[in-house]
């Protein structure tokens, strides 16, 4: 009987040790809210996945509703909204900038690429790459340039 209790206790302890790892993986999942009919949003999701990010997609009728609910000012709106580790990611933000944000952990609402700039992830159009900025939106709703593209 004692041996069975020991084995059960060891198995339970091992399961408990795995819990923090599961929580960390889930905490960095990018939850994307996008329109069912938008092709560029799907391409952006694939861009994130190709960069090694775990992505969950929820199709919505209007991503602006999610943007507002998550606290990103409308002036920074793109065509989809995402949430990761407490940050809002608005529009066609490159995966490298999302990763950099998660490493730096600044006090901010999140990152935004307003509009749909040609050449941003999901908005590729051959060799054309229009210049655009990735904005860091602080908790007061003010933005500063986080990155410029093309680099």
CSV table of C-alpha atoms in Angstrom, one decimal:
chain,number,residue,atom,x,y,z
A,1,UNK,CA,0.0,0.0,0.0
A,2,UNK,CA,2.8,2.4,0.8
A,3,UNK,CA,4.4,1.9,-2.5
A,4,UNK,CA,1.2,2.8,-4.4
A,5,UNK,CA,0.8,6.0,-2.3
A,6,UNK,CA,4.4,6.9,-3.1
A,7,UNK,CA,3.9,6.3,-6.9
A,8,UNK,CA,0.6,8.3,-6.8
A,9,UNK,CA,2.3,11.1,-5.0
A,10,UNK,CA,5.2,11.2,-7.4
A,11,UNK,CA,2.9,11.3,-10.4
A,12,UNK,CA,0.8,14.1,-8.9
A,13,UNK,CA,4.0,16.1,-8.1
A,14,UNK,CA,5.2,15.6,-11.6
A,15,UNK,CA,1.8,16.9,-12.9
A,16,UNK,CA,2.0,19.9,-10.7
A,17,UNK,CA,5.5,20.7,-12.0
A,18,UNK,CA,4.2,20.8,-15.5
A,19,UNK,CA,1.5,23.3,-14.7
A,20,UNK,CA,3.7,26.5,-14.8
A,21,UNK,CA,5.0,25.5,-18.2
A,22,UNK,CA,1.5,25.1,-19.6
A,23,UNK,CA,0.5,28.4,-18.1
A,24,UNK,CA,3.5,30.2,-19.7
A,25,UNK,CA,2.7,28.7,-23.2
A,26,UNK,CA,-0.9,29.8,-22.9
A,27,UNK,CA,0.0,33.3,-21.6
A,28,UNK,CA,1.9,34.1,-24.8
A,29,UNK,CA,-0.8,32.9,-27.2
A,30,UNK,CA,-1.8,35.6,-29.6
A,31,UNK,CA,-5.6,35.8,-29.7
A,32,UNK,CA,-6.6,37.4,-33.0
A,33,UNK,CA,-10.1,38.9,-33.6
A,34,UNK,CA,-10.7,39.2,-37.4
A,35,UNK,CA,-13.4,39.3,-39.9
A,36,UNK,CA,-14.5,36.1,-41.6
A,37,UNK,CA,-14.1,37.6,-45.0
A,38,UNK,CA,-10.7,39.4,-44.7
A,39,UNK,CA,-7.9,37.6,-46.5
A,40,UNK,CA,-5.1,39.9,-45.3
A,41,UNK,CA,-6.0,39.1,-41.7
A,42,UNK,CA,-5.5,35.4,-42.4
A,43,UNK,CA,-2.1,36.1,-44.1
A,44,UNK,CA,-1.1,38.1,-41.0
A,45,UNK,CA,-2.0,35.1,-38.8
A,46,UNK,CA,0.1,32.8,-40.9
A,47,UNK,CA,3.0,35.4,-40.6
A,48,UNK,CA,2.8,35.1,-36.8
A,49,UNK,CA,2.7,31.3,-36.9
A,50,UNK,CA,5.6,31.2,-39.3
A,51,UNK,CA,7.6,33.3,-36.7
A,52,UNK,CA,6.8,30.7,-34.1
A,53,UNK,CA,4.0,32.4,-32.2
A,54,UNK,CA,1.0,30.4,-31.1
A,55,UNK,CA,-2.2,31.9,-32.5
A,56,UNK,CA,-5.9,31.5,-31.6
A,57,UNK,CA,-8.4,33.1,-34.0
A,58,UNK,CA,-11.9,34.3,-33.2
A,59,UNK,CA,-13.9,35.5,-36.2
A,60,UNK,CA,-16.0,38.5,-35.4
A,61,UNK,CA,-18.4,40.7,-37.4
A,62,UNK,CA,-16.6,43.9,-36.5
A,63,UNK,CA,-13.0,44.0,-35.1
A,64,UNK,CA,-13.5,47.6,-34.1
A,65,UNK,CA,-15.8,46.4,-31.3
A,66,UNK,CA,-12.9,44.3,-30.0
A,67,UNK,CA,-10.4,47.1,-30.4
A,68,UNK,CA,-12.7,49.3,-28.2
A,69,UNK,CA,-13.3,46.6,-25.6
A,70,UNK,CA,-9.5,46.0,-25.3
A,71,UNK,CA,-8.8,49.7,-24.9
A,72,UNK,CA,-7.0,50.6,-28.1
A,73,UNK,CA,-8.0,54.1,-29.3
A,74,UNK,CA,-9.8,54.0,-32.7
A,75,UNK,CA,-7.3,56.4,-34.3
A,76,UNK,CA,-4.8,53.5,-34.4
A,77,UNK,CA,-7.2,51.1,-36.0
A,78,UNK,CA,-6.3,48.5,-38.5
A,79,UNK,CA,-8.4,45.6,-39.9
A,80,UNK,CA,-7.9,43.2,-37.1
A,81,UNK,CA,-7.1,43.3,-33.3
A,82,UNK,CA,-5.2,40.9,-31.2
A,83,UNK,CA,-4.3,40.4,-27.5
A,84,UNK,CA,-1.2,38.8,-26.1
A,85,UNK,CA,0.0,38.8,-22.6
A,86,UNK,CA,-2.1,41.8,-21.7
A,87,UNK,CA,-1.1,43.8,-24.8
A,88,UNK,CA,-3.3,44.8,-27.7
A,89,UNK,CA,-1.8,44.4,-31.1
A,90,UNK,CA,-3.6,46.4,-33.7
A,91,UNK,CA,-3.2,45.9,-37.5
A,92,UNK,CA,-0.4,44.5,-39.5
A,93,UNK,CA,2.4,44.5,-36.8
A,94,UNK,CA,5.4,42.4,-37.7
A,95,UNK,CA,6.0,39.4,-35.6
A,96,UNK,CA,9.5,40.5,-34.6
A,97,UNK,CA,8.0,43.7,-33.0
A,98,UNK,CA,5.4,41.6,-31.1
A,99,UNK,CA,8.3,39.4,-29.8
A,100,UNK,CA,10.3,42.5,-28.9
A,101,UNK,CA,7.3,43.9,-27.0
A,102,UNK,CA,6.9,40.7,-25.0
A,103,UNK,CA,10.6,40.7,-24.1
A,104,UNK,CA,10.7,44.4,-23.1
A,105,UNK,CA,7.3,44.4,-21.3
A,106,UNK,CA,6.8,48.2,-21.4
A,107,UNK,CA,3.9,49.9,-19.6
A,108,UNK,CA,1.6,50.3,-22.6
A,109,UNK,CA,-1.7,49.4,-24.2
A,110,UNK,CA,0.2,47.8,-27.0
A,111,UNK,CA,1.4,48.1,-30.6
A,112,UNK,CA,-0.4,49.4,-33.7
A,113,UNK,CA,0.1,49.7,-37.4
A,114,UNK,CA,-2.8,52.0,-38.4
A,115,UNK,CA,-4.5,51.4,-41.7
A,116,UNK,CA,-3.3,48.7,-44.1
A,117,UNK,CA,0.2,49.7,-45.4
A,118,UNK,CA,1.3,47.8,-48.5
A,119,UNK,CA,4.3,45.7,-47.7
A,120,UNK,CA,3.4,45.1,-44.1
A,121,UNK,CA,2.9,41.4,-43.1
A,122,UNK,CA,-0.3,40.2,-44.7
A,123,UNK,CA,-0.3,43.1,-47.1
A,124,UNK,CA,2.5,42.0,-49.4
A,125,UNK,CA,2.2,43.2,-53.0
A,126,UNK,CA,5.2,41.9,-54.9
A,127,UNK,CA,8.3,44.1,-54.4
A,128,UNK,CA,6.3,47.1,-53.3
A,129,UNK,CA,6.9,48.1,-49.7
A,130,UNK,CA,5.4,51.4,-48.6
A,131,UNK,CA,7.0,53.0,-45.6
A,132,UNK,CA,5.1,52.6,-42.3
A,133,UNK,CA,5.6,52.9,-38.6
A,134,UNK,CA,4.9,50.5,-35.8
A,135,UNK,CA,3.5,52.6,-32.9
A,136,UNK,CA,3.8,52.0,-29.2
A,137,UNK,CA,0.6,53.2,-27.6
A,138,UNK,CA,1.0,54.1,-24.0
A,139,UNK,CA,-1.6,53.8,-21.2
A,140,UNK,CA,-2.8,57.4,-21.8
A,141,UNK,CA,-3.4,56.7,-25.5
A,142,UNK,CA,-0.4,58.6,-26.8
A,143,UNK,CA,1.8,57.0,-29.4
A,144,UNK,CA,5.5,57.0,-30.1
A,145,UNK,CA,7.4,55.3,-33.0
A,146,UNK,CA,8.5,51.8,-31.9
A,147,UNK,CA,9.9,50.8,-35.3
A,148,UNK,CA,10.0,52.0,-38.9
A,149,UNK,CA,9.7,49.8,-42.0
A,150,UNK,CA,11.1,49.0,-44.4
A,151,UNK,CA,14.2,48.7,-42.2
